Amino acid sequence: MSATRGYAVRVAEGAADREACFAVRKDVFVAEQGVPEDVEYDEHDRPDADAVHVLAVDDDGRPLGAGRLLYGETAAARTGGDPSVGSLGRLAVTREARGLGVGVALVRAIEEVARARGLAAVDLHAQTQAMGFYERLGYTAYGPEDLEAGIPHRSMRRSL
């Protein structure tokens, strides 16, 4: 997908890449933020789910970040019923990779996948402390704040 000095971002292919994505999510969401594992991992993480996982790795192949795009009917259940809108989620960057542009690269890679699938927009459910990050990438908040895994979140959308 893309390569930047020090890391590359690609669609996760195969079990090893998917496990690397899950390891990043475990470090960030479960260990750092205290999200229970049974909440963090869901039916959309199965290999047969309508989801695309994206992985960032450093030059030595170590995972730095991960994200997920849901599409089709799976996403429509989260985006107001519109199958032309994808759902970006589970975006996580390891502590040591923060500030390197990995998060931006992951979001842009997920948007690229969404465009390739013919989607018109991407929704996400942002932790309120991360809303500024997504706003800088062109996402606009809508709807009320709510709690997910005990963390305040807000819905956001960007047209592609």
Tab-separated table of C-alpha atoms in Angstrom:
chain	number	residue	atom	x	y	z
A	1	MET	CA	0.000	0.000	0.000
A	2	SER	CA	2.491	2.618	1.143
A	3	ALA	CA	6.001	2.880	2.439
A	4	THR	CA	7.411	5.703	4.499
A	5	ARG	CA	10.885	6.080	5.922
A	6	GLY	CA	11.042	3.603	8.772
A	7	TYR	CA	7.756	1.778	8.201
A	8	ALA	CA	5.320	0.418	5.646
A	9	VAL	CA	1.539	0.032	5.696
A	10	ARG	CA	-0.201	-2.857	3.974
A	11	VAL	CA	-3.400	-4.859	3.959
A	12	ALA	CA	-2.959	-7.733	6.392
A	13	GLU	CA	-2.555	-10.946	4.431
A	14	GLY	CA	-2.643	-14.298	6.159
A	15	ALA	CA	-2.720	-15.444	9.752
A	16	ALA	CA	0.642	-13.946	10.788
A	17	ASP	CA	-0.374	-10.422	9.700
A	18	ARG	CA	-3.753	-10.730	11.394
A	19	GLU	CA	-2.091	-11.911	14.614
A	20	ALA	CA	0.271	-8.911	14.412
A	21	CYS	CA	-2.773	-6.617	14.143
A	22	PHE	CA	-4.350	-8.292	17.155
A	23	ALA	CA	-1.103	-7.980	19.151
A	24	VAL	CA	-1.010	-4.204	18.540
A	25	ARG	CA	-4.647	-3.900	19.600
A	26	LYS	CA	-3.970	-5.956	22.728
A	27	ASP	CA	-1.031	-3.702	23.689
A	28	VAL	CA	-2.958	-0.474	23.119
A	29	PHE	CA	-6.568	-1.214	24.005
A	30	VAL	CA	-6.350	-4.060	26.502
A	31	ALA	CA	-3.052	-3.343	28.304
A	32	GLU	CA	-2.921	0.490	28.101
A	33	GLN	CA	-6.600	1.418	28.150
A	34	GLY	CA	-8.067	-1.477	30.121
A	35	VAL	CA	-10.588	-2.612	27.501
A	36	PRO	CA	-11.650	-6.196	28.286
A	37	GLU	CA	-10.428	-8.693	25.669
A	38	ASP	CA	-13.944	-10.033	25.152
A	39	VAL	CA	-14.995	-6.499	24.134
A	40	GLU	CA	-11.912	-5.741	22.003
A	41	TYR	CA	-12.131	-8.834	19.813
A	42	ASP	CA	-15.423	-9.552	18.092
A	43	GLU	CA	-17.061	-11.521	15.297
A	44	HIS	CA	-15.566	-9.093	12.751
A	45	ASP	CA	-12.095	-10.414	13.559
A	46	ARG	CA	-12.834	-13.874	12.157
A	47	PRO	CA	-11.053	-14.649	8.861
A	48	ASP	CA	-14.413	-14.988	7.058
A	49	ALA	CA	-15.813	-11.618	8.227
A	50	ASP	CA	-16.516	-8.660	5.922
A	51	ALA	CA	-13.478	-6.796	7.253
A	52	VAL	CA	-10.122	-5.678	5.941
A	53	HIS	CA	-7.306	-5.361	8.467
A	54	VAL	CA	-4.446	-2.954	7.771
A	55	LEU	CA	-1.021	-3.301	9.384
A	56	ALA	CA	1.951	-0.953	9.806
A	57	VAL	CA	5.364	-2.568	10.322
A	58	ASP	CA	8.829	-1.129	10.805
A	59	ASP	CA	11.785	-1.928	8.543
A	60	ASP	CA	12.505	-5.023	10.652
A	61	GLY	CA	8.919	-6.288	10.343
A	62	ARG	CA	7.837	-5.361	13.883
A	63	PRO	CA	4.168	-4.300	14.097
A	64	LEU	CA	3.646	-0.602	14.833
A	65	GLY	CA	-0.047	-0.094	14.200
A	66	ALA	CA	-3.250	-1.621	12.962
A	67	GLY	CA	-6.753	-0.702	11.862
A	68	ARG	CA	-9.846	-2.321	10.436
A	69	LEU	CA	-12.425	-1.471	7.773
A	70	LEU	CA	-15.873	-3.044	7.871
A	71	TYR	CA	-17.914	-2.871	4.674
A	72	GLY	CA	-21.198	-4.050	3.190
A	73	GLU	CA	-24.051	-5.092	5.447
A	74	THR	CA	-21.642	-5.470	8.367
A	75	ALA	CA	-20.749	-1.776	8.177
A	76	ALA	CA	-24.306	-0.680	7.373
A	77	ALA	CA	-25.422	-1.930	10.783
A	78	ARG	CA	-22.989	0.605	12.299
A	79	THR	CA	-23.389	3.500	9.864
A	80	GLY	CA	-27.117	4.134	9.772
A	81	GLY	CA	-28.015	1.429	7.257
A	82	ASP	CA	-26.112	2.830	4.275
A	83	PRO	CA	-24.046	0.074	2.588
A	84	SER	CA	-22.016	2.720	0.693
A	85	VAL	CA	-20.406	3.826	3.980
A	86	GLY	CA	-17.548	1.855	5.488
A	87	SER	CA	-16.731	1.681	9.173
A	88	LEU	CA	-13.145	2.399	10.258
A	89	GLY	CA	-12.307	0.963	13.643
A	90	ARG	CA	-9.794	-0.601	15.986
A	91	LEU	CA	-7.153	1.950	14.945
A	92	ALA	CA	-4.178	1.535	17.263
A	93	VAL	CA	-0.541	2.653	17.215
A	94	THR	CA	2.042	1.295	19.631
A	95	ARG	CA	3.441	3.711	22.202
A	96	GLU	CA	6.912	3.699	20.604
A	97	ALA	CA	5.518	4.518	17.140
A	98	ARG	CA	3.330	7.468	18.151
A	99	GLY	CA	4.331	10.740	16.561
A	100	LEU	CA	5.827	9.079	13.466
A	101	GLY	CA	2.765	9.498	11.235
A	102	VAL	CA	1.726	5.842	11.517
A	103	GLY	CA	-1.852	6.690	12.515
A	104	VAL	CA	-2.296	9.023	9.545
A	105	ALA	CA	-0.840	6.414	7.192
A	106	LEU	CA	-3.195	3.743	8.555
A	107	VAL	CA	-6.270	5.966	8.146
A	108	ARG	CA	-5.289	6.880	4.586
A	109	ALA	CA	-4.655	3.205	3.747
A	110	ILE	CA	-8.083	2.257	5.090
A	111	GLU	CA	-9.642	5.052	3.019
A	112	GLU	CA	-7.799	3.711	-0.039
A	113	VAL	CA	-9.285	0.260	0.582
A	114	ALA	CA	-12.728	1.842	1.016
A	115	ARG	CA	-12.423	3.702	-2.313
A	116	ALA	CA	-11.302	0.505	-4.054
A	117	ARG	CA	-14.467	-1.185	-2.741
A	118	GLY	CA	-16.586	1.644	-4.167
A	119	LEU	CA	-17.554	3.171	-0.831
A	120	ALA	CA	-18.643	6.823	-0.736
A	121	ALA	CA	-17.678	7.627	2.850
A	122	VAL	CA	-16.069	6.243	5.973
A	123	ASP	CA	-17.533	6.442	9.474
A	124	LEU	CA	-15.724	5.850	12.730
A	125	HIS	CA	-16.452	5.912	16.441
A	126	ALA	CA	-13.640	8.044	17.891
A	127	GLN	CA	-12.519	8.221	21.469
A	128	THR	CA	-13.272	11.846	22.325
A	129	GLN	CA	-9.616	12.441	23.258
A	130	ALA	CA	-8.683	11.472	19.657
A	131	MET	CA	-11.268	13.610	17.851
A	132	GLY	CA	-8.747	16.348	16.981
A	133	PHE	CA	-6.606	13.772	15.163
A	134	TYR	CA	-9.544	12.690	12.995
A	135	GLU	CA	-10.730	16.271	12.441
A	136	ARG	CA	-7.290	17.114	11.000
A	137	LEU	CA	-7.839	14.230	8.549
A	138	GLY	CA	-11.183	15.639	7.364
A	139	TYR	CA	-13.639	13.781	9.616
A	140	THR	CA	-16.664	15.594	11.039
A	141	ALA	CA	-18.369	14.653	14.301
A	142	TYR	CA	-22.090	13.973	14.461
A	143	GLY	CA	-24.537	12.641	17.007
A	144	PRO	CA	-24.215	12.480	20.777
A	145	GLU	CA	-21.267	11.331	22.849
A	146	ASP	CA	-21.643	7.835	24.265
A	147	LEU	CA	-19.597	5.266	26.138
A	148	GLU	CA	-17.916	2.283	24.549
A	149	ALA	CA	-15.953	-0.007	26.898
A	150	GLY	CA	-16.296	2.758	29.491
A	151	ILE	CA	-14.527	5.303	27.241
A	152	PRO	CA	-16.325	8.402	25.823
A	153	HIS	CA	-16.724	8.190	22.026
A	154	ARG	CA	-18.316	10.218	19.251
A	155	SER	CA	-19.308	9.244	15.705
A	156	MET	CA	-17.445	10.916	12.842
A	157	ARG	CA	-17.634	10.703	9.035
A	158	ARG	CA	-15.567	11.655	5.996
A	159	SER	CA	-16.771	11.592	2.411
A	160	LEU	CA	-14.317	10.019	-0.004
